[in-house]
mmCIF file of C-alpha atoms in Angstrom:
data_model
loop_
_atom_site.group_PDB
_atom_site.id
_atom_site.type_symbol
_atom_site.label_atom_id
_atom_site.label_comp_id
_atom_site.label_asym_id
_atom_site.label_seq_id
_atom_site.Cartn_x
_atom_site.Cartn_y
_atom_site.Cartn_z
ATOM 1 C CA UNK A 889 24.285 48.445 -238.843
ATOM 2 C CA UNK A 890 21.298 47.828 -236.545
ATOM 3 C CA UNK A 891 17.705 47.332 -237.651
ATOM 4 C CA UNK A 892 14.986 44.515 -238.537
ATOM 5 C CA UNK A 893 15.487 41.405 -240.904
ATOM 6 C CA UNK A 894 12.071 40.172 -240.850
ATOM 7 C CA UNK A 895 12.027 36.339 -242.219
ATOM 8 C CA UNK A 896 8.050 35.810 -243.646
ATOM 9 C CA UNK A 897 6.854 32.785 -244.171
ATOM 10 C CA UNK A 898 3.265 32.003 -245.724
ATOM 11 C CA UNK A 899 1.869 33.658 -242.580
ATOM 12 C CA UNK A 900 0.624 37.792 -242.713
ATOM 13 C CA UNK A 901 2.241 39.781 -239.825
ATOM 14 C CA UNK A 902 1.567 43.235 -238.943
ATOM 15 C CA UNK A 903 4.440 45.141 -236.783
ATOM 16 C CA UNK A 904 3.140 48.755 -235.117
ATOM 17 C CA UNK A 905 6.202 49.285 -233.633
ATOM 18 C CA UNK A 906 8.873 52.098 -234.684
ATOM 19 C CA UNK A 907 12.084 51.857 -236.010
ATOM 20 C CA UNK A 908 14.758 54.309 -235.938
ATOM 21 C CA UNK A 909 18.070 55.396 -236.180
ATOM 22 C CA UNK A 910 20.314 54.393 -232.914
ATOM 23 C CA UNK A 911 20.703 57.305 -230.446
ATOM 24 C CA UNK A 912 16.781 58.587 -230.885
ATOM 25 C CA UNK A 913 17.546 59.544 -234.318
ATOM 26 C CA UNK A 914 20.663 62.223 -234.138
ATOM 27 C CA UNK A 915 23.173 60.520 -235.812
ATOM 28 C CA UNK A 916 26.693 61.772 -236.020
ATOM 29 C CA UNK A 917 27.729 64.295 -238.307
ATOM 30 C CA UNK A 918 31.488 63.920 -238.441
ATOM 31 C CA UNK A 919 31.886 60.969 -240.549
ATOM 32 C CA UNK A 920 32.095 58.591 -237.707
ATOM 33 C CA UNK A 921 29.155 57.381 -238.292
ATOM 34 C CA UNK A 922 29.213 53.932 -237.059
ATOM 35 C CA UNK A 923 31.315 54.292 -233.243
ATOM 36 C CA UNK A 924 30.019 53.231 -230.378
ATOM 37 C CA UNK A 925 26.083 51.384 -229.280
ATOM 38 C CA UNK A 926 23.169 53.427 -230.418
ATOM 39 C CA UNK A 927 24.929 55.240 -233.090
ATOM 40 C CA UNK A 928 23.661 52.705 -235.948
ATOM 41 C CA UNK A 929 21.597 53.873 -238.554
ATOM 42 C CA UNK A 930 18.458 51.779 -238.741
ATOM 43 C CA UNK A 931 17.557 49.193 -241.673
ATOM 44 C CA UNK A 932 14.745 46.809 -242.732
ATOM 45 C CA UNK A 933 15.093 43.771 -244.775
ATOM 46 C CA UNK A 934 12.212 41.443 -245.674
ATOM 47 C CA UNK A 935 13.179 38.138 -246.932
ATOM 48 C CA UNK A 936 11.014 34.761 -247.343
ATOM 49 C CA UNK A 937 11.376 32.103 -244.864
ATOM 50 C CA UNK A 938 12.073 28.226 -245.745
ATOM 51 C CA UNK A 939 9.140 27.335 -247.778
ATOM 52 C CA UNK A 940 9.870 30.438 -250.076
ATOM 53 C CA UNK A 941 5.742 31.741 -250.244
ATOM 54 C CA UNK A 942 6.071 34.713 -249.061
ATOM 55 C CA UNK A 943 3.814 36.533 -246.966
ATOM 56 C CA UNK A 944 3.045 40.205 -246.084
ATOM 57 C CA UNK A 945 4.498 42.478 -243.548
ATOM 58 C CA UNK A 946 2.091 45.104 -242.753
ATOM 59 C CA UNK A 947 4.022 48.032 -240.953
ATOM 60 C CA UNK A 948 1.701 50.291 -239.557
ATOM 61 C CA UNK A 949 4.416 52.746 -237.200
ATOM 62 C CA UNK A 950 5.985 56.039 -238.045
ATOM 63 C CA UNK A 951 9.249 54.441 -238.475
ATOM 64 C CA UNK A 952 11.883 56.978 -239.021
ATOM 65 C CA UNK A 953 15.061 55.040 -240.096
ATOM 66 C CA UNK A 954 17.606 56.314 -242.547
ATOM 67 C CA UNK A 955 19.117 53.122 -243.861
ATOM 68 C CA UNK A 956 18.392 50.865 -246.934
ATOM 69 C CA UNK A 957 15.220 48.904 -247.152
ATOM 70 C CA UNK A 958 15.310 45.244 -249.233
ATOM 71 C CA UNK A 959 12.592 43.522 -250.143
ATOM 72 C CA UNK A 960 13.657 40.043 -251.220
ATOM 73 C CA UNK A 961 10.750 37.844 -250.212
ATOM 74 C CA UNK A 962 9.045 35.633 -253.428
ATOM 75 C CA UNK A 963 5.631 36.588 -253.494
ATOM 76 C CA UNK A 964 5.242 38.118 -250.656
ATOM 77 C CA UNK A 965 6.114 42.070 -249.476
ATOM 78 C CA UNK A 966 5.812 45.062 -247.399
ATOM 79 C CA UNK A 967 2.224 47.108 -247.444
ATOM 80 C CA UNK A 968 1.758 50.485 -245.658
ATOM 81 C CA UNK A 969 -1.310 50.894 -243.265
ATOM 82 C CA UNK A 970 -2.804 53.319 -240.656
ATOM 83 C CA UNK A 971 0.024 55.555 -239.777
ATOM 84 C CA UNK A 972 2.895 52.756 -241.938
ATOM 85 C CA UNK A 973 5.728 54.371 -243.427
ATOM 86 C CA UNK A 974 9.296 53.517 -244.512
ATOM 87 C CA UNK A 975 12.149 55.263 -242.903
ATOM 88 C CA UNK A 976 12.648 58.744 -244.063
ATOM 89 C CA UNK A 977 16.176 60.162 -244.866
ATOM 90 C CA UNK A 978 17.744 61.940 -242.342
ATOM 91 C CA UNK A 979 18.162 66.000 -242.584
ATOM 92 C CA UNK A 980 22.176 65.166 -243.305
ATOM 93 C CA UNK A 981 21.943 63.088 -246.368
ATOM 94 C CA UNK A 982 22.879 59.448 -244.389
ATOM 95 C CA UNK A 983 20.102 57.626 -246.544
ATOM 96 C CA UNK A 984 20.140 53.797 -247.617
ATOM 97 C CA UNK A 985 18.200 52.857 -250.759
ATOM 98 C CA UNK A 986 15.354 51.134 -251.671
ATOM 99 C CA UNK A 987 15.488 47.674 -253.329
ATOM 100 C CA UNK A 988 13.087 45.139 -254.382
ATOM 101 C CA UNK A 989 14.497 41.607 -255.997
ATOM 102 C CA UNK A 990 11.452 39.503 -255.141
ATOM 103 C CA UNK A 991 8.182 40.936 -254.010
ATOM 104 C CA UNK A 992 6.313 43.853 -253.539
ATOM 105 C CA UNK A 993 5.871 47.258 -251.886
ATOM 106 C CA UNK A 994 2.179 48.513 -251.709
ATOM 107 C CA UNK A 995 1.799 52.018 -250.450
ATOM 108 C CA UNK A 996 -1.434 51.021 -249.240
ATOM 109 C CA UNK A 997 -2.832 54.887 -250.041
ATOM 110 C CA UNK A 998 0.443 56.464 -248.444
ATOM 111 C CA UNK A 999 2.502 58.337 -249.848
ATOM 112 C CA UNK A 1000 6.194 57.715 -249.419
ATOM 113 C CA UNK A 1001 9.997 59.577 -249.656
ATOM 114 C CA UNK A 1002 12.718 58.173 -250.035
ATOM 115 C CA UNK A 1003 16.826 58.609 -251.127
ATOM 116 C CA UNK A 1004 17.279 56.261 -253.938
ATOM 117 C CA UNK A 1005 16.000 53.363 -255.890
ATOM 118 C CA UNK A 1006 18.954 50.836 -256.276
ATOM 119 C CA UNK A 1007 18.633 47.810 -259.010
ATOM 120 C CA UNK A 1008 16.674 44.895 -257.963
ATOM 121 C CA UNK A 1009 15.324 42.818 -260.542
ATOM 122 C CA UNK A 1010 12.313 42.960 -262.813
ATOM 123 C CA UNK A 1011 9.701 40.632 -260.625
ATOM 124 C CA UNK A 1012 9.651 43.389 -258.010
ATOM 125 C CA UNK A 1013 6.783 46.019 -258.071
ATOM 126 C CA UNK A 1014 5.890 49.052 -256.251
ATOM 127 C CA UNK A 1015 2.064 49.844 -256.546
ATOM 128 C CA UNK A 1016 -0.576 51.492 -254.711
ATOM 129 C CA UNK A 1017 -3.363 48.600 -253.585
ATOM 130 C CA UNK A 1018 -6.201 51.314 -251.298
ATOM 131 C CA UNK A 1019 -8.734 52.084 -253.643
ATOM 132 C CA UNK A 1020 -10.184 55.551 -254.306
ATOM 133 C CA UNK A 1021 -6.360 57.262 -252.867
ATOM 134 C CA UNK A 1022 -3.589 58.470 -255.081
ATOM 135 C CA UNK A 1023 -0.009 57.348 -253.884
ATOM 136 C CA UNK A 1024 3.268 59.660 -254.322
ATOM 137 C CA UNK A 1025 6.254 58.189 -254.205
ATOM 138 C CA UNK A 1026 9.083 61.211 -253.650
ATOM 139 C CA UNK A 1027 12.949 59.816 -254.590
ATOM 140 C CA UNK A 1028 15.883 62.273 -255.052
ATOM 141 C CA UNK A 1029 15.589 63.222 -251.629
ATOM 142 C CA UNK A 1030 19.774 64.001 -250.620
ATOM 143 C CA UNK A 1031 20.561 64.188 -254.608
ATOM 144 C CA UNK A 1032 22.985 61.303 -254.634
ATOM 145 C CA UNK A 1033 24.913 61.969 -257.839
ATOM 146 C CA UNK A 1034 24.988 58.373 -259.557
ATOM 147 C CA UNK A 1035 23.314 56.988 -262.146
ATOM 148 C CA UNK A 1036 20.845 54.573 -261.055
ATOM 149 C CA UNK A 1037 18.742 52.077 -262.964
ATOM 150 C CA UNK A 1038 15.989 50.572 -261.649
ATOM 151 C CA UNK A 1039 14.283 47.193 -263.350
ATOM 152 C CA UNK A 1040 11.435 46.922 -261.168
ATOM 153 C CA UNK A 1041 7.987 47.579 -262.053
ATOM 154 C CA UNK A 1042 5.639 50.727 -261.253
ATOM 155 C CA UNK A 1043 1.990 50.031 -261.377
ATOM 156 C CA UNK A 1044 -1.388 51.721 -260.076
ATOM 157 C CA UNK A 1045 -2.151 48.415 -258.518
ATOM 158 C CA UNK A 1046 -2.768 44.562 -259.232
ATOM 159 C CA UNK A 1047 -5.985 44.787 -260.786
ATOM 160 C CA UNK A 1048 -8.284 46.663 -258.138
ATOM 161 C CA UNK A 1049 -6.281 49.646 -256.100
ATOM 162 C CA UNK A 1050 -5.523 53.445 -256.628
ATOM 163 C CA UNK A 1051 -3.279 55.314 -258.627
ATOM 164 C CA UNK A 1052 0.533 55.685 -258.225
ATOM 165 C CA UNK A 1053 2.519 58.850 -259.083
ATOM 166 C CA UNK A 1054 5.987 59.251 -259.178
ATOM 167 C CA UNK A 1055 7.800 62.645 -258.393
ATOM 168 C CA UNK A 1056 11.448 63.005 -258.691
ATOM 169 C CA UNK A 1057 13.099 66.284 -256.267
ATOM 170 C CA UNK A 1058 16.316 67.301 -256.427
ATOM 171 C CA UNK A 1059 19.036 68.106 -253.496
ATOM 172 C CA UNK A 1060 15.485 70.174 -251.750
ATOM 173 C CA UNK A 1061 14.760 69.183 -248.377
ATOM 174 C CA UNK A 1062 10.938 68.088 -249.024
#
């Protein structure tokens, strides 16, 4: 698989860039998914560099990758600015999950679809930190048909934010 493994440190960055799928997005539809350069599908991992504190990567590009995103990064996490947005799953099911073991995801006042929440752990959070704006998170997206549990926590925000909502689709292209 191709994509970004961001390593944060105590330091904020911001990244306005785009990422996507390998071969402008068309993937391969005949379960060879994974032959030959620019075929990959995209993925972006956040984890916390040496000193472990965590900081915040700010994505503020239309990324359209279909693979997983991890968030495993202390205290820090991922926010959502300007046009920021996770990868969306592709039109053919190929979707990687969302996970959070450490850290957070703040929608930052966008709203967000994705495949699947996979198990992270319990001191991950999803929340929603622009205030006055209501947050949807969409999940279901491709109907994977597994049970999934999902320890993290859901909150409006941290103290001073918006409101998050949760809406679960089925197999329905939103």
């Amino acid at each position: 698989q191709s994509g970004v493994q961001a390593l944060i440190g105590s330091t904020d960055k911001t990244f306005s860039g785009v990422i996507a799928d390998g071969n402008n997005g068309v993937l391969a539809t005949n379960n060879n998914f994974n032959n030959g350069p620019g075929y990959q599908i995209g993925i972006l991992q956040l984890n916390n560099g040496a000193n472990g504190s965590g900081g915040v990567l700010t994505l503020t590009g239309s990324n359209r990758y279909s693979g997983s995103t991890r968030i495993d990064c202390g205290i820090g996490g991922i926010r959502l600015a300007g046009n920021g947005q996770l990868g969306f799953p592709s039109p053919n099911g190929l979707t990687g999950p969302l996970r959070i073991y450490t850290g957070f995801l703040d929608l930052g006042g966008r709203n967000q679809t994705i495949a699947l929440m996979q198990d992270g752990n319990s001191g991950g959070q999803i929340y929603n930190s622009a205030v006055g704006t209501v947050s949807t998170l969409t999940f279901g997206y491709g109907n994977e048909l597994a049970n999934r549990s999902c320890s993290y926590q859901f909150k409006d925000n941290t103290g001073t934010g918006g409101r998050l909502a949760l809406r679960k689709i089925n197999s329905d292209i939103p």
